[in-house]
Coordinates of C-alpha atoms in Angstrom, one line a residue:
M1 CA 308.0 166.0 23.0
L2 CA 305.0 164.5 22.7
D3 CA 301.9 166.1 21.9
F4 CA 298.8 165.6 24.2
M5 CA 297.1 163.1 22.7
D6 CA 299.4 160.9 22.0
Y7 CA 300.2 160.9 25.6
V8 CA 296.4 159.4 26.4
Q9 CA 296.8 156.5 23.4
Q10 CA 300.1 155.8 25.8
A11 CA 297.7 155.6 28.5
F12 CA 295.2 154.0 26.7
F13 CA 297.5 151.0 25.2
S14 CA 298.4 150.2 29.0
A15 CA 295.6 150.1 30.4
T16 CA 294.7 148.1 27.9
H17 CA 297.5 146.1 29.0
W18 CA 299.2 146.6 24.7
N19 CA 303.2 145.7 25.2
R20 CA 304.1 147.7 22.4
D21 CA 307.4 147.8 22.2
N22 CA 306.4 143.4 21.2
S23 CA 306.5 143.9 17.4
Y24 CA 308.4 145.0 14.1
G25 CA 307.8 147.6 14.3
A26 CA 309.1 149.0 17.6
L27 CA 312.0 147.1 16.6
T28 CA 314.4 150.6 16.1
A29 CA 312.3 152.6 18.7
T30 CA 315.3 153.4 20.9
A31 CA 318.1 154.9 18.1
R32 CA 315.0 156.3 16.4
A33 CA 314.0 158.5 19.8
L34 CA 317.5 159.0 20.1
L35 CA 318.9 159.9 16.1
D36 CA 315.9 161.3 15.0
F37 CA 313.5 163.0 17.0
P38 CA 311.4 166.3 15.6
T39 CA 312.9 169.7 16.4
P40 CA 310.6 172.4 15.9
T41 CA 309.6 175.2 13.6
G42 CA 308.2 178.4 14.7
L43 CA 306.1 178.7 17.2
T44 CA 303.5 176.9 18.5
L45 CA 301.2 176.8 21.1
N46 CA 299.4 173.5 22.7
L47 CA 296.3 173.8 25.1
S48 CA 294.5 170.5 26.1
S49 CA 292.7 168.6 28.7
L50 CA 291.2 166.1 30.1
P51 CA 287.9 166.6 31.5
S52 CA 287.2 163.4 32.0
P53 CA 288.9 159.8 32.2
N54 CA 286.9 158.8 29.2
F55 CA 287.1 162.2 26.7
A56 CA 290.0 164.4 26.0
T57 CA 290.4 167.5 24.0
S58 CA 293.5 169.8 22.2
Y59 CA 293.6 172.8 20.3
S60 CA 296.2 174.0 19.0
L61 CA 297.9 177.2 17.0
A62 CA 301.3 177.6 14.5
N63 CA 303.3 180.3 12.5
A64 CA 306.0 179.1 10.4
G65 CA 305.9 181.2 8.3
T66 CA 302.1 180.8 7.9
V67 CA 299.4 180.9 10.9
D68 CA 297.4 177.6 11.3
G69 CA 295.5 174.8 13.5
S70 CA 294.0 172.3 14.4
L71 CA 291.3 171.1 17.3
S72 CA 291.8 167.4 18.6
Y73 CA 289.0 165.3 20.2
L74 CA 289.3 161.9 21.6
Y75 CA 286.9 159.5 23.6
S76 CA 287.9 155.8 25.4
S77 CA 285.7 153.9 26.8
Q78 CA 288.1 152.4 29.0
P79 CA 288.9 155.2 31.9
L80 CA 292.1 156.5 32.2
H81 CA 293.2 158.1 35.4
V82 CA 296.3 160.1 34.4
P83 CA 298.1 162.5 35.1
S84 CA 296.7 165.0 33.2
A85 CA 297.6 168.9 34.1
S86 CA 301.2 169.5 32.8
N87 CA 303.1 170.3 35.9
T88 CA 302.0 166.5 37.1
I89 CA 302.7 164.8 33.7
S90 CA 306.3 162.9 34.2
L91 CA 308.5 163.8 31.7
R92 CA 309.4 159.8 30.8
H93 CA 306.0 159.7 29.6
I94 CA 306.0 162.4 27.0
I95 CA 309.6 163.2 25.9
P96 CA 310.9 159.5 24.3
G97 CA 314.1 158.1 25.1
Y98 CA 316.0 155.0 25.8
R99 CA 313.4 152.2 26.0
Q100 CA 314.7 149.5 28.5
L101 CA 312.7 145.8 28.1
H102 CA 311.4 144.5 30.3
P103 CA 310.1 140.6 30.7
L104 CA 307.5 139.2 28.5
R105 CA 304.7 139.4 30.3
R106 CA 302.1 136.4 29.8
P107 CA 298.7 137.3 27.9
D108 CA 295.6 138.0 30.0
E109 CA 293.4 134.6 29.8
P110 CA 290.5 135.6 27.7
S111 CA 287.9 134.7 30.8
R112 CA 289.6 137.3 33.0
W113 CA 287.9 139.6 30.3
E114 CA 284.6 138.4 31.1
L115 CA 281.6 140.3 33.4
W116 CA 278.3 138.2 34.4
H117 CA 275.7 139.5 35.7
G118 CA 272.1 138.3 35.8
G119 CA 273.4 135.4 33.9
Q120 CA 274.5 137.7 30.9
R121 CA 277.7 138.9 29.7
T122 CA 278.3 142.5 30.5
D123 CA 281.8 143.1 29.3
R124 CA 282.4 145.6 26.6
R125 CA 285.6 145.7 24.8
A126 CA 287.8 148.6 25.4
T127 CA 287.7 151.0 22.1
L128 CA 289.3 154.0 21.2
L129 CA 287.9 156.8 19.1
Y130 CA 290.3 160.0 17.7
G131 CA 289.9 163.1 15.4
R132 CA 292.0 165.9 14.6
L133 CA 290.6 168.9 11.7
Y134 CA 293.8 171.0 10.4
L135 CA 292.6 174.2 9.8
P136 CA 292.4 176.4 6.8
A137 CA 293.2 173.2 5.1
S138 CA 290.7 171.4 5.6
H139 CA 292.5 168.3 6.2
L140 CA 290.9 165.4 8.8
E141 CA 292.1 162.5 10.5
A142 CA 290.4 159.8 12.2
L143 CA 291.8 156.9 14.3
Y144 CA 289.6 154.1 15.6
L145 CA 291.3 151.7 18.0
R146 CA 290.0 148.6 19.8
R147 CA 291.1 145.5 21.6
I148 CA 289.4 142.7 20.1
S149 CA 290.5 140.2 22.2
P150 CA 292.8 139.3 25.6
I151 CA 295.8 139.2 22.3
S152 CA 294.3 141.2 19.6
Q153 CA 294.0 144.8 19.0
L154 CA 292.4 146.4 15.5
K155 CA 293.5 149.9 14.6
I156 CA 291.7 151.6 11.9
S157 CA 293.6 155.1 10.6
A158 CA 292.3 157.4 8.0
V159 CA 293.6 160.5 6.4
S160 CA 290.6 163.1 4.1
S161 CA 292.6 165.4 2.1
S162 CA 292.4 167.2 -1.1
Q163 CA 295.8 167.2 -1.5
L164 CA 296.1 163.9 -2.0
R165 CA 295.8 161.6 -5.1
S166 CA 292.4 159.8 -3.9
G167 CA 290.9 162.8 -1.8
G168 CA 292.4 160.2 1.5
S169 CA 293.5 156.8 2.3
V170 CA 292.4 154.5 5.0
L171 CA 294.7 151.9 6.9
V172 CA 294.1 148.4 8.3
L173 CA 296.0 147.0 11.4
L174 CA 295.8 143.6 12.9
S175 CA 298.1 143.2 15.7
Q176 CA 298.4 139.9 17.5
D177 CA 300.3 139.6 20.3
H178 CA 300.8 136.0 21.9
G179 CA 303.7 137.0 23.8
K180 CA 306.7 134.4 22.2
Y181 CA 305.6 136.0 18.9
S182 CA 303.5 138.9 17.7
T183 CA 302.5 139.1 13.8
E184 CA 300.7 142.4 12.0
W185 CA 298.5 142.1 9.2
L186 CA 298.1 145.4 7.4
Y187 CA 296.5 146.8 4.4
S188 CA 296.0 150.5 3.1
T189 CA 293.3 151.8 0.5
D190 CA 297.2 153.5 -1.2
S191 CA 297.7 151.9 -4.2
A192 CA 295.7 148.6 -2.9
L193 CA 298.9 147.5 -0.4
L194 CA 299.0 144.0 1.8
G195 CA 301.9 143.4 4.1
V196 CA 302.0 141.3 6.9
R197 CA 305.1 141.5 9.3
G198 CA 306.1 140.0 12.7
L199 CA 308.6 139.2 16.0
Y200 CA 309.9 136.5 17.2
N201 CA 311.5 136.5 20.8
F202 CA 313.8 133.8 21.8
G203 CA 314.3 132.2 25.1
P204 CA 311.6 131.3 28.2
D205 CA 308.0 131.7 26.6
P206 CA 305.6 134.0 29.2
R207 CA 302.8 131.4 28.1
S208 CA 304.8 128.4 30.1
G209 CA 305.6 130.9 32.5
G210 CA 309.2 130.4 32.0
S211 CA 309.9 134.1 31.6
P212 CA 311.7 135.9 34.2
S213 CA 310.8 137.9 37.0
A214 CA 309.6 141.8 37.2
A215 CA 313.3 143.7 37.5
E216 CA 314.5 145.0 41.2
P217 CA 314.1 148.7 41.7
L218 CA 317.3 151.2 40.8
D219 CA 319.4 152.2 44.0
P220 CA 318.8 155.5 44.8
S221 CA 322.2 155.9 45.9
S222 CA 324.0 154.4 43.3
G223 CA 322.2 154.3 40.5
E224 CA 322.6 150.4 40.0
R225 CA 319.8 147.6 39.5
S226 CA 319.7 144.6 42.2
T227 CA 321.3 141.3 40.4
K228 CA 319.3 139.0 42.9
T229 CA 317.0 139.1 40.3
I230 CA 317.4 135.2 38.4
G231 CA 316.9 134.9 34.4
L232 CA 317.8 135.8 31.2
N233 CA 320.2 139.0 31.2
G234 CA 319.4 139.7 27.5
R235 CA 316.6 139.2 24.8
F236 CA 317.5 138.4 21.6
S237 CA 315.3 139.3 18.6
A238 CA 314.5 138.9 15.2
G239 CA 311.5 139.6 12.4
A240 CA 310.7 140.5 9.4
E241 CA 308.2 141.9 7.4
V242 CA 307.0 141.5 3.5
Y243 CA 304.3 143.9 1.6
Y244 CA 302.9 143.9 -2.1
G245 CA 301.3 146.2 -4.1
L246 CA 298.1 145.4 -6.3
L247 CA 297.8 148.6 -8.1
N248 CA 301.3 149.6 -8.8
K249 CA 302.4 146.0 -8.9
S250 CA 305.4 146.6 -6.7
G251 CA 306.9 145.6 -3.9
G252 CA 308.9 145.6 -0.8
M253 CA 310.5 143.4 2.0
S254 CA 313.2 143.5 5.2
T255 CA 314.6 142.2 8.0
G256 CA 315.8 143.1 11.5
I257 CA 317.4 141.3 14.5
R258 CA 318.1 143.2 17.9
F259 CA 319.5 142.5 21.7
A260 CA 318.4 144.5 24.5
T261 CA 319.4 144.4 28.5
L262 CA 316.5 143.5 30.5
P263 CA 316.7 145.3 34.0
Q264 CA 318.4 142.2 36.0
H265 CA 321.4 143.0 33.9
A266 CA 323.9 143.9 36.4
G267 CA 325.8 146.5 33.3
F268 CA 325.3 149.5 31.6
P269 CA 321.5 148.9 29.5
Y270 CA 322.5 149.0 25.8
T271 CA 320.0 147.6 22.7
M272 CA 322.2 146.6 19.4
T273 CA 319.9 146.6 16.2
L274 CA 320.3 145.9 12.6
T275 CA 318.1 145.5 10.0
L276 CA 318.4 144.9 6.2
N277 CA 316.8 146.1 3.3
P278 CA 318.2 143.5 0.1
L279 CA 315.6 144.7 -2.8
M280 CA 317.0 148.5 -2.5
G281 CA 320.3 147.3 -1.0
N282 CA 320.4 148.9 2.7
L283 CA 322.4 148.3 5.2
S284 CA 321.8 149.6 8.3
S285 CA 323.0 149.2 12.4
T286 CA 322.4 150.8 16.0
Y287 CA 323.4 150.9 19.3
A288 CA 322.4 152.4 22.2
V289 CA 323.7 152.6 25.3
R290 CA 322.1 154.2 28.8
A291 CA 325.6 155.4 29.4
G292 CA 324.9 156.8 33.4
R293 CA 322.4 157.8 35.5
G294 CA 321.3 160.8 33.1
L295 CA 322.7 160.1 29.6
A296 CA 322.0 157.6 26.8
L297 CA 324.7 156.9 24.2
C298 CA 323.6 155.8 20.3
S299 CA 325.1 155.8 17.0
R300 CA 323.6 154.3 14.0
F301 CA 325.9 153.2 11.0
D302 CA 323.9 152.9 7.4
F303 CA 325.5 151.5 4.1
N304 CA 324.0 150.7 1.0
F305 CA 325.8 147.8 -0.8
Y306 CA 324.6 148.7 -4.4
S307 CA 325.6 152.3 -4.2
Y308 CA 328.8 151.6 -1.5
E309 CA 326.8 155.1 -0.3
S310 CA 327.4 155.3 3.9
E311 CA 326.2 157.7 6.4
F312 CA 326.7 157.6 10.2
K313 CA 325.1 159.6 12.8
F314 CA 325.4 160.2 17.1
G315 CA 322.9 161.0 18.8
A316 CA 322.8 161.7 23.2
E317 CA 320.5 162.8 25.2
V318 CA 321.4 164.5 29.0
W319 CA 318.7 164.6 31.8
R320 CA 319.0 167.7 33.9
R321 CA 317.9 167.6 37.3
R322 CA 316.9 170.0 39.7
M323 CA 318.9 171.8 41.4
E324 CA 319.0 170.7 45.4
G325 CA 318.3 174.3 46.7
G326 CA 318.4 177.9 45.9
G327 CA 314.7 178.1 44.7
E328 CA 313.5 174.7 46.4
G329 CA 315.0 175.3 50.2
V330 CA 314.9 171.6 51.9
E331 CA 312.1 170.3 50.0
W332 CA 314.6 167.7 47.6
A333 CA 315.9 166.8 52.0
R334 CA 311.5 166.8 53.3
R335 CA 311.4 164.2 50.2
R336 CA 313.9 162.0 50.8
L337 CA 313.3 161.5 54.5
E338 CA 309.4 160.6 53.2
L339 CA 311.1 157.6 51.7
P340 CA 310.6 154.3 54.0
G341 CA 313.3 152.6 55.5
K342 CA 316.5 153.5 57.8
A343 CA 316.3 157.8 58.3
G344 CA 314.7 157.8 55.1
W345 CA 318.1 157.2 53.0
G346 CA 319.0 155.1 50.2
E347 CA 315.4 153.2 49.6
P348 CA 313.2 153.4 47.0
L349 CA 310.3 154.3 46.9
A350 CA 307.0 152.2 48.3
V351 CA 304.0 150.7 45.7
G352 CA 301.6 153.8 44.8
A353 CA 304.0 156.0 46.8
G354 CA 304.8 157.7 43.2
V355 CA 302.5 159.5 40.4
G356 CA 301.2 156.1 39.7
E357 CA 299.0 155.9 43.3
G358 CA 295.6 154.3 42.2
R359 CA 294.9 155.5 39.2
S360 CA 294.9 153.3 36.3
G361 CA 296.9 153.1 33.1
W362 CA 300.6 154.0 33.5
D363 CA 303.5 152.0 35.5
E364 CA 306.0 154.6 35.9
D365 CA 309.3 152.6 35.2
R366 CA 307.7 149.7 33.2
D367 CA 304.7 150.4 31.3
V368 CA 303.8 147.5 32.2
F369 CA 301.2 145.6 35.0
D370 CA 301.5 143.6 37.6
G371 CA 298.2 141.5 37.0
K372 CA 295.7 144.0 39.4
E373 CA 293.2 145.0 38.2
G374 CA 292.9 148.8 37.8
R375 CA 296.5 149.4 38.5
G376 CA 300.0 149.0 37.7
G377 CA 303.2 148.1 38.8
L378 CA 305.8 148.6 41.0
D379 CA 306.6 152.7 40.9
D380 CA 309.8 153.3 41.3
G381 CA 310.0 156.6 41.0
Y382 CA 313.6 156.9 38.4
V383 CA 314.2 158.7 35.1
G384 CA 316.7 158.0 33.2
G385 CA 317.9 157.5 37.3
Y386 CA 316.6 160.6 38.7
R387 CA 313.6 160.8 40.8
N388 CA 310.6 162.5 38.4
E389 CA 310.4 164.9 40.6
D390 CA 314.1 165.7 39.9
T391 CA 314.3 166.2 37.1
A392 CA 313.9 169.2 35.1
G393 CA 314.6 168.6 31.6
V394 CA 316.7 166.8 28.9
L395 CA 319.8 167.7 26.5
K396 CA 319.0 166.4 22.8
T397 CA 321.5 166.5 20.1
T398 CA 322.3 164.7 17.2
V399 CA 325.5 164.9 14.7
N400 CA 326.1 163.3 11.0
Q401 CA 329.2 163.3 8.5
D402 CA 327.9 166.0 6.9
G403 CA 328.3 168.5 9.8
A404 CA 324.6 169.0 10.4
V405 CA 323.5 169.4 14.5
G406 CA 320.1 169.3 15.5
L407 CA 319.7 170.6 19.4
L408 CA 316.1 170.1 21.6
W409 CA 315.6 171.1 25.1
E410 CA 312.9 170.1 26.3
G411 CA 311.1 170.9 30.1
K412 CA 309.2 172.1 32.2
A413 CA 308.5 175.6 33.3
K414 CA 306.5 176.7 35.8
E415 CA 302.7 175.1 34.8
L416 CA 304.4 175.1 30.8
L417 CA 305.3 172.3 28.8
Y418 CA 307.6 173.8 26.6
S419 CA 310.3 172.6 23.3
C420 CA 313.2 174.6 21.7
G421 CA 315.4 173.6 18.8
V422 CA 318.1 174.6 16.1
T423 CA 319.5 172.8 13.4
V424 CA 323.1 173.8 12.0
D425 CA 324.1 173.1 9.3
F426 CA 328.4 174.3 9.8
K427 CA 328.8 173.5 5.5
R428 CA 325.7 175.6 4.5
R429 CA 327.8 179.1 5.4
D430 CA 324.6 181.0 3.5
Q431 CA 321.7 179.7 5.6
M432 CA 323.7 178.1 8.2
F433 CA 320.6 177.3 11.2
R434 CA 317.6 175.5 8.9
G435 CA 315.0 175.8 11.0
V436 CA 314.9 177.6 15.3
G437 CA 311.1 177.0 17.0
L438 CA 309.1 177.1 20.0
A439 CA 306.7 174.3 20.8
I440 CA 304.8 175.4 23.8
Q441 CA 301.8 172.9 25.5
Y442 CA 299.7 173.4 28.8
S443 CA 296.9 171.0 30.1
S444 CA 294.8 170.2 32.6

């Protein structure tokens, strides 16, 4: 589960029309979310608040053998009108899982970013400032984000700690998203590292108006998407990265490909990736599929053609639907009757009828925008095939060939968000449970 500050940063990306999926770094985002999710250790408490659309605070306290904590502050020049109370935050926005790719969006015209008053330009570029201080270790993290242009974003992150060799490091990342392709240029003060990576999407160019339109919403009765949308059923992408350290005189590279279905695909959504690091000899392939309305499966096979070692890992996530009786009484039926259509049954939510009504920064289903200033696109209100208010939580599990099993349960309880997990190693009888933890979040 994301912490509150990561949730706010994602809202900033959406509010400024930045596509986080169109980059080489996000090539295997779905597999990492389903297979490499962290499990909490010990007890962690987080208290957060978004007192204004431009300012957020967060405080955490953890006890994992030693007691420590952190203080976090965030400022955004772009107002972020998103749900901040923990009982109103959509679980899909804070629990990473299977990511459905959507048609590429045409970058905004530079003229749309211009604001004039009295013959002078008054527009300002969206900026985000974030800082986090860890106590008692006095470890400091800082982040600077700025949208330079409709296709460019600058990210500067810094770390200051006495435990680092040079006392700290700074990473500068300049990203450019042209829709059809994207590039990233990076520099790190650690070893004077220089790098570049890029991603190219085969198929129609969104800049020429050839990209398919947005997908049809899910059918509440069958959980399937409409096939009326005409366009490609999937997207094939290829990318690579190259980096070199000036101080240690060493470098590296990797390359990868991805095929993912788009929403107009009539069958089950799935994503396949293949990545290669030729210098280290690592080859990795992943396959993820949303096999049902509340079920996603993923597998990964790693192979090193220098040592001939291999590893297999399997993961799954199952969304639990809140019971339609018992504690809720007839609320489930009342919600269905309030939907538009014949007797309120079998129709998706109308535009603005869900959590994102009147708020800039979120599209409940797509994390993209429809081009209208200050609001997101169509909100069909579904999480893993269920309506947002019908989901009670998600169970994630992974298992590898060595018998290590990870279990994680995340959800809501009254006004709180919680994550509880355990890592079990069946081959180590003397220390089978390697990590057990509970994390609780409350925000207002």
